[in-house]
Short mmCIF file of the C-alpha atoms (twelve columns), coordinates in Angstrom:
data_MODEL
# 
_entry.id   MODEL 
# 
loop_
_atom_site.group_PDB 
_atom_site.id 
_atom_site.type_symbol 
_atom_site.label_atom_id 
_atom_site.label_alt_id 
_atom_site.label_comp_id 
_atom_site.label_asym_id 
_atom_site.label_seq_id 
_atom_site.Cartn_x 
_atom_site.Cartn_y 
_atom_site.Cartn_z 
_atom_site.pdbx_PDB_model_num 
ATOM 1   C CA . MET A 1   -8.961  37.487  -31.186 1 
ATOM 2   C CA . LYS A 2   -9.733  33.382  -31.421 1 
ATOM 3   C CA . LYS A 3   -6.212  32.726  -30.543 1 
ATOM 4   C CA . ASN A 4   -5.753  35.135  -27.667 1 
ATOM 5   C CA . LEU A 5   -8.811  33.354  -26.257 1 
ATOM 6   C CA . ILE A 6   -7.538  29.884  -26.767 1 
ATOM 7   C CA . LEU A 7   -4.583  30.825  -25.032 1 
ATOM 8   C CA . LEU A 8   -6.202  32.358  -22.316 1 
ATOM 9   C CA . LEU A 9   -8.181  29.229  -21.786 1 
ATOM 10  C CA . ILE A 10  -5.121  27.263  -21.269 1 
ATOM 11  C CA . ILE A 11  -3.848  29.316  -18.891 1 
ATOM 12  C CA . VAL A 12  -6.866  29.163  -16.665 1 
ATOM 13  C CA . SER A 13  -7.171  26.016  -16.988 1 
ATOM 14  C CA . SER A 14  -3.941  25.146  -15.733 1 
ATOM 15  C CA . ALA A 15  -3.627  27.335  -13.045 1 
ATOM 16  C CA . CYS A 16  -6.874  25.992  -11.509 1 
ATOM 17  C CA . LEU A 17  -4.937  22.829  -11.442 1 
ATOM 18  C CA . PRO A 18  -3.175  22.090  -7.957  1 
ATOM 19  C CA . VAL A 19  0.189   21.343  -7.763  1 
ATOM 20  C CA . ILE A 20  -0.221  18.455  -6.273  1 
ATOM 21  C CA . ALA A 21  -3.986  16.721  -6.208  1 
ATOM 22  C CA . GLN A 22  -4.448  14.029  -3.748  1 
ATOM 23  C CA . LYS A 23  -7.045  11.008  -4.408  1 
ATOM 24  C CA . ARG A 24  -8.760  8.971   -1.500  1 
ATOM 25  C CA . GLU A 25  -10.076 5.881   -1.585  1 
ATOM 26  C CA . TYR A 26  -12.012 3.832   1.436   1 
ATOM 27  C CA . TYR A 27  -12.344 0.541   1.624   1 
ATOM 28  C CA . SER A 28  -14.676 -1.369  4.131   1 
ATOM 29  C CA . PRO A 29  -14.674 -5.340  5.098   1 
ATOM 30  C CA . GLN A 30  -17.718 -5.435  3.182   1 
ATOM 31  C CA . ARG A 31  -16.551 -3.170  -0.009  1 
ATOM 32  C CA . LEU A 32  -13.668 -5.636  -0.141  1 
ATOM 33  C CA . GLY A 33  -15.762 -8.481  -0.216  1 
ATOM 34  C CA . GLU A 34  -14.275 -11.979 0.715   1 
ATOM 35  C CA . GLU A 35  -10.719 -11.546 -2.113  1 
ATOM 36  C CA . ARG A 36  -9.980  -8.592  0.067   1 
ATOM 37  C CA . ALA A 37  -8.724  -7.159  -3.650  1 
ATOM 38  C CA . PHE A 38  -9.100  -3.697  -4.410  1 
ATOM 39  C CA . THR A 39  -7.435  -1.344  -7.345  1 
ATOM 40  C CA . VAL A 40  -4.415  1.279   -7.449  1 
ATOM 41  C CA . ASP A 41  -3.867  4.100   -10.037 1 
ATOM 42  C CA . THR A 42  -1.046  2.665   -11.450 1 
ATOM 43  C CA . THR A 43  0.026   6.179   -13.044 1 
ATOM 44  C CA . SER A 44  0.840   7.716   -9.717  1 
ATOM 45  C CA . GLY A 45  4.082   9.363   -8.775  1 
ATOM 46  C CA . SER A 46  3.364   8.456   -5.485  1 
ATOM 47  C CA . MET A 47  1.250   6.105   -3.631  1 
ATOM 48  C CA . LEU A 48  0.408   5.331   0.235   1 
ATOM 49  C CA . ILE A 49  -1.997  2.355   1.177   1 
ATOM 50  C CA . GLU A 50  -3.036  2.024   4.626   1 
ATOM 51  C CA . ALA A 51  -4.864  -1.104  6.551   1 
ATOM 52  C CA . ARG A 52  -6.299  -1.844  9.775   1 
ATOM 53  C CA . GLY A 53  -7.031  -5.058  11.219  1 
ATOM 54  C CA . ALA A 54  -6.319  -7.708  14.021  1 
ATOM 55  C CA . LEU A 55  -5.643  -11.332 13.949  1 
ATOM 56  C CA . THR A 56  -8.345  -13.651 15.675  1 
ATOM 57  C CA . ASP A 57  -6.922  -16.587 16.508  1 
ATOM 58  C CA . ASN A 58  -3.103  -16.026 17.089  1 
ATOM 59  C CA . ARG A 59  -1.693  -17.996 19.890  1 
ATOM 60  C CA . GLU A 60  2.310   -18.131 21.453  1 
ATOM 61  C CA . ARG A 61  4.439   -21.185 20.151  1 
ATOM 62  C CA . ASP A 62  8.022   -21.825 19.971  1 
ATOM 63  C CA . GLY A 63  9.224   -19.312 16.915  1 
ATOM 64  C CA . ARG A 64  6.632   -17.413 14.566  1 
ATOM 65  C CA . SER A 65  2.817   -17.722 14.609  1 
ATOM 66  C CA . ALA A 66  1.120   -19.685 12.101  1 
ATOM 67  C CA . ASP A 67  -0.744  -16.804 11.830  1 
ATOM 68  C CA . ASN A 68  -0.051  -13.126 10.243  1 
ATOM 69  C CA . TRP A 69  -1.337  -10.558 7.420   1 
ATOM 70  C CA . GLY A 70  -0.469  -7.739  5.495   1 
ATOM 71  C CA . ILE A 71  -0.178  -6.043  2.015   1 
ATOM 72  C CA . ALA A 72  0.132   -7.315  -1.138  1 
ATOM 73  C CA . TRP A 73  0.663   -5.475  -4.523  1 
ATOM 74  C CA . ASN A 74  1.731   -5.776  -8.006  1 
ATOM 75  C CA . CYS A 75  -0.710  -8.665  -7.845  1 
ATOM 76  C CA . VAL A 76  -0.550  -10.379 -11.122 1 
ATOM 77  C CA . SER A 77  -2.117  -13.441 -10.065 1 
ATOM 78  C CA . PRO A 78  -2.369  -15.429 -6.592  1 
ATOM 79  C CA . LEU A 79  0.735   -16.715 -7.474  1 
ATOM 80  C CA . ASN A 80  2.654   -13.763 -8.211  1 
ATOM 81  C CA . TYR A 81  2.498   -10.572 -6.247  1 
ATOM 82  C CA . GLU A 82  4.726   -8.580  -3.844  1 
ATOM 83  C CA . TYR A 83  4.223   -8.228  0.240   1 
ATOM 84  C CA . VAL A 84  4.874   -6.597  3.313   1 
ATOM 85  C CA . THR A 85  3.295   -8.733  6.516   1 
ATOM 86  C CA . LEU A 86  2.892   -8.471  10.270  1 
ATOM 87  C CA . ASN A 87  4.358   -12.103 11.681  1 
ATOM 88  C CA . PRO A 88  4.047   -12.116 15.491  1 
ATOM 89  C CA . ARG A 89  6.903   -14.388 17.317  1 
ATOM 90  C CA . ASN A 90  7.970   -15.532 20.345  1 
ATOM 91  C CA . THR A 91  11.807  -15.204 21.177  1 
ATOM 92  C CA . ASP A 92  12.654  -17.698 23.413  1 
ATOM 93  C CA . PHE A 93  8.963   -19.738 24.268  1 
ATOM 94  C CA . GLY A 94  8.639   -21.276 27.818  1 
ATOM 95  C CA . HIS A 95  11.557  -19.478 28.803  1 
ATOM 96  C CA . LEU A 96  11.897  -16.495 31.212  1 
ATOM 97  C CA . THR A 97  13.780  -14.520 28.887  1 
ATOM 98  C CA . ASP A 98  10.669  -15.232 26.156  1 
ATOM 99  C CA . ILE A 99  9.363   -11.842 24.699  1 
ATOM 100 C CA . ARG A 100 6.189   -11.205 22.192  1 
ATOM 101 C CA . VAL A 101 7.800   -9.680  19.158  1 
ATOM 102 C CA . VAL A 102 6.617   -8.945  15.530  1 
ATOM 103 C CA . ASP A 103 8.219   -9.780  12.478  1 
ATOM 104 C CA . VAL A 104 7.518   -7.167  9.316   1 
ATOM 105 C CA . GLU A 105 8.821   -8.715  6.320   1 
ATOM 106 C CA . TYR A 106 8.706   -7.545  3.029   1 
ATOM 107 C CA . GLY A 107 8.868   -9.888  -0.436  1 
ATOM 108 C CA . HIS A 108 7.648   -11.526 -3.671  1 
ATOM 109 C CA . VAL A 109 6.053   -14.390 -4.724  1 
ATOM 110 C CA . LEU A 110 7.220   -15.594 -7.998  1 
ATOM 111 C CA . ASP A 111 5.419   -18.280 -9.655  1 
ATOM 112 C CA . GLY A 112 4.258   -19.366 -6.530  1 
ATOM 113 C CA . LYS A 113 7.695   -19.338 -4.673  1 
ATOM 114 C CA . ARG A 114 8.740   -17.134 -1.705  1 
ATOM 115 C CA . GLU A 115 11.102  -14.954 -1.200  1 
ATOM 116 C CA . VAL A 116 12.115  -13.067 1.739   1 
ATOM 117 C CA . LEU A 117 13.846  -9.904  0.811   1 
ATOM 118 C CA . ASP A 118 13.934  -8.058  4.146   1 
ATOM 119 C CA . VAL A 119 12.653  -8.694  8.149   1 
ATOM 120 C CA . VAL A 120 12.576  -6.035  10.594  1 
ATOM 121 C CA . THR A 121 11.681  -7.181  14.267  1 
ATOM 122 C CA . VAL A 122 9.609   -4.795  16.337  1 
ATOM 123 C CA . LYS A 123 9.295   -5.063  20.461  1 
ATOM 124 C CA . LYS A 124 7.384   -2.479  20.663  1 
ATOM 125 C CA . GLY A 125 4.378   -0.485  19.769  1 
ATOM 126 C CA . LEU A 126 2.752   -3.365  18.015  1 
ATOM 127 C CA . ASP A 127 0.090   -5.521  19.762  1 
ATOM 128 C CA . PRO A 128 2.086   -8.777  19.242  1 
ATOM 129 C CA . TYR A 129 -1.127  -10.902 19.934  1 
ATOM 130 C CA . ASN A 130 -4.932  -10.247 18.580  1 
ATOM 131 C CA . GLY A 131 -5.193  -6.416  18.792  1 
ATOM 132 C CA . ASP A 132 -5.797  -3.985  16.044  1 
ATOM 133 C CA . ASN A 133 -2.578  -3.019  14.044  1 
ATOM 134 C CA . THR A 134 -2.161  -0.128  11.279  1 
ATOM 135 C CA . LEU A 135 0.453   -1.143  8.163   1 
ATOM 136 C CA . THR A 136 1.185   1.836   5.993   1 
ATOM 137 C CA . LEU A 137 3.291   1.352   2.919   1 
ATOM 138 C CA . GLU A 138 3.982   4.494   1.020   1 
ATOM 139 C CA . TRP A 139 5.939   5.091   -1.954  1 
ATOM 140 C CA . ARG A 140 7.417   8.087   -3.054  1 
ATOM 141 C CA . GLN A 141 10.558  9.168   -5.376  1 
ATOM 142 C CA . GLY A 142 11.220  5.115   -5.713  1 
ATOM 143 C CA . VAL A 143 11.209  4.762   -2.347  1 
ATOM 144 C CA . MET A 144 8.823   2.378   -0.109  1 
ATOM 145 C CA . ARG A 145 8.492   3.340   3.480   1 
ATOM 146 C CA . ALA A 146 6.866   1.131   5.724   1 
ATOM 147 C CA . PHE A 147 4.999   2.173   8.737   1 
ATOM 148 C CA . ALA A 148 3.205   0.462   11.924  1 
ATOM 149 C CA . GLY A 149 1.620   0.587   15.470  1 
ATOM 150 C CA . ALA A 150 -1.405  -0.579  16.775  1 
ATOM 151 C CA . LYS A 151 -2.081  3.412   18.618  1 
ATOM 152 C CA . ARG A 152 0.377   5.119   16.881  1 
ATOM 153 C CA . LEU A 153 2.323   4.601   13.124  1 
ATOM 154 C CA . GLU A 154 6.154   3.885   13.700  1 
ATOM 155 C CA . PRO A 155 8.802   4.042   10.640  1 
ATOM 156 C CA . VAL A 156 9.918   0.417   10.150  1 
ATOM 157 C CA . PHE A 157 12.226  0.568   7.308   1 
ATOM 158 C CA . ALA A 158 12.769  2.341   4.100   1 
ATOM 159 C CA . ILE A 159 14.104  0.391   0.617   1 
ATOM 160 C CA . ASP A 160 14.036  0.629   -3.380  1 
ATOM 161 C CA . CYS A 161 10.656  0.147   -4.763  1 
ATOM 162 C CA . PRO A 162 8.639   1.474   -7.531  1 
ATOM 163 C CA . VAL A 163 5.230   2.743   -7.179  1 
ATOM 164 C CA . PRO A 164 3.169   -0.748  -8.175  1 
ATOM 165 C CA . SER A 165 2.833   -0.841  -11.668 1 
ATOM 166 C CA . GLU A 166 -0.075  -3.235  -11.737 1 
ATOM 167 C CA . PRO A 167 -3.457  -2.233  -10.512 1 
ATOM 168 C CA . GLU A 168 -4.843  -4.926  -7.894  1 
ATOM 169 C CA . CYS A 169 -3.617  -5.135  -4.722  1 
ATOM 170 C CA . ARG A 170 -4.990  -7.607  -1.784  1 
ATOM 171 C CA . ILE A 171 -5.090  -7.767  1.714   1 
ATOM 172 C CA . ILE A 172 -3.329  -11.544 2.479   1 
ATOM 173 C CA . SER A 173 -2.956  -13.643 5.412   1 
ATOM 174 C CA . SER A 174 -2.510  -16.560 6.821   1 
ATOM 175 C CA . GLY A 175 -4.954  -17.656 9.727   1 
ATOM 176 C CA . PRO A 176 -8.064  -15.492 10.133  1 
ATOM 177 C CA . VAL A 177 -8.057  -11.548 10.396  1 
ATOM 178 C CA . GLU A 178 -10.629 -8.902  10.886  1 
ATOM 179 C CA . LEU A 179 -9.944  -6.353  9.145   1 
ATOM 180 C CA . VAL A 180 -11.380 -2.504  10.328  1 
ATOM 181 C CA . SER A 181 -10.535 -0.693  7.116   1 
ATOM 182 C CA . VAL A 182 -8.130  -0.008  4.048   1 
ATOM 183 C CA . VAL A 183 -7.625  3.442   2.397   1 
ATOM 184 C CA . VAL A 184 -5.328  4.207   -0.807  1 
ATOM 185 C CA . GLU A 185 -4.032  7.442   -1.278  1 
ATOM 186 C CA . SER A 186 -2.765  8.831   -4.647  1 
ATOM 187 C CA . GLU A 187 -1.288  11.554  -6.338  1 
ATOM 188 C CA . GLU A 188 -2.974  12.473  -9.865  1 
ATOM 189 C CA . ASN A 189 -1.256  12.451  -12.644 1 
ATOM 190 C CA . ARG A 190 -0.931  15.982  -13.748 1 
ATOM 191 C CA . LYS A 191 0.292   15.031  -16.881 1 
ATOM 192 C CA . ALA A 192 -2.707  12.885  -17.693 1 
ATOM 193 C CA . LEU A 193 -4.959  15.924  -16.795 1 
ATOM 194 C CA . LEU A 194 -3.491  18.481  -19.243 1 
ATOM 195 C CA . THR A 195 -3.173  15.877  -21.859 1 
ATOM 196 C CA . THR A 196 -5.808  16.571  -24.767 1 
ATOM 197 C CA . GLN A 197 -7.324  14.165  -27.438 1 
ATOM 198 C CA . PHE A 198 -6.801  17.196  -30.002 1 
ATOM 199 C CA . ASP A 199 -3.622  17.060  -32.122 1 
ATOM 200 C CA . VAL A 200 -1.873  20.331  -33.580 1 
ATOM 201 C CA . ASN A 201 -4.258  20.045  -36.853 1 
ATOM 202 C CA . ASP A 202 -7.424  20.041  -34.674 1 
ATOM 203 C CA . VAL A 203 -6.235  23.256  -32.746 1 
ATOM 204 C CA . LYS A 204 -5.135  24.969  -36.115 1 
ATOM 205 C CA . ALA A 205 -8.894  24.203  -37.277 1 
ATOM 206 C CA . ARG A 206 -10.586 25.715  -34.413 1 
ATOM 207 C CA . ILE A 207 -8.220  28.935  -34.703 1 
# 
């Protein structure tokens, strides 16, 4: 009887768990604080980080603006992290052919040395001046997808990149940025939810 009862409880508990349970965490600028740091669940099988904000002192110039902002993850230290940033740029400053674009840059910083791994230039859909933009990074099945937009999100690139392995993430910037919000969504680790602290001997002792 006890064996059947325990088996029934295990089956019912497992059935009550959703196939994919999502956790969502909201961060206001006040909650982020001056360091603009937040943490993620590194046991998750998939994850999404979305940030919305605006540069406040972004000016036109020859080439890239001096100001940019973005999302950094795997922040082991201020000198070691991965990142994606939004970088406004003038294509032909001072000429009639000049247009304002945004370079979406992916790279990493190792021991303080920056290495750019990919850059995609977005000509429409992002505010290249001082308006609000949204940057979204999604990790799933070993691929990171980047989306960006001022009014609606559009895909920018997809690259091979595992889910963050370090808990600390940050909003980074060169120049002042006014953040609106940060949202983190992650898939709950179903394996961890089903893991018990009891071993075989504990279970046998209760039968």
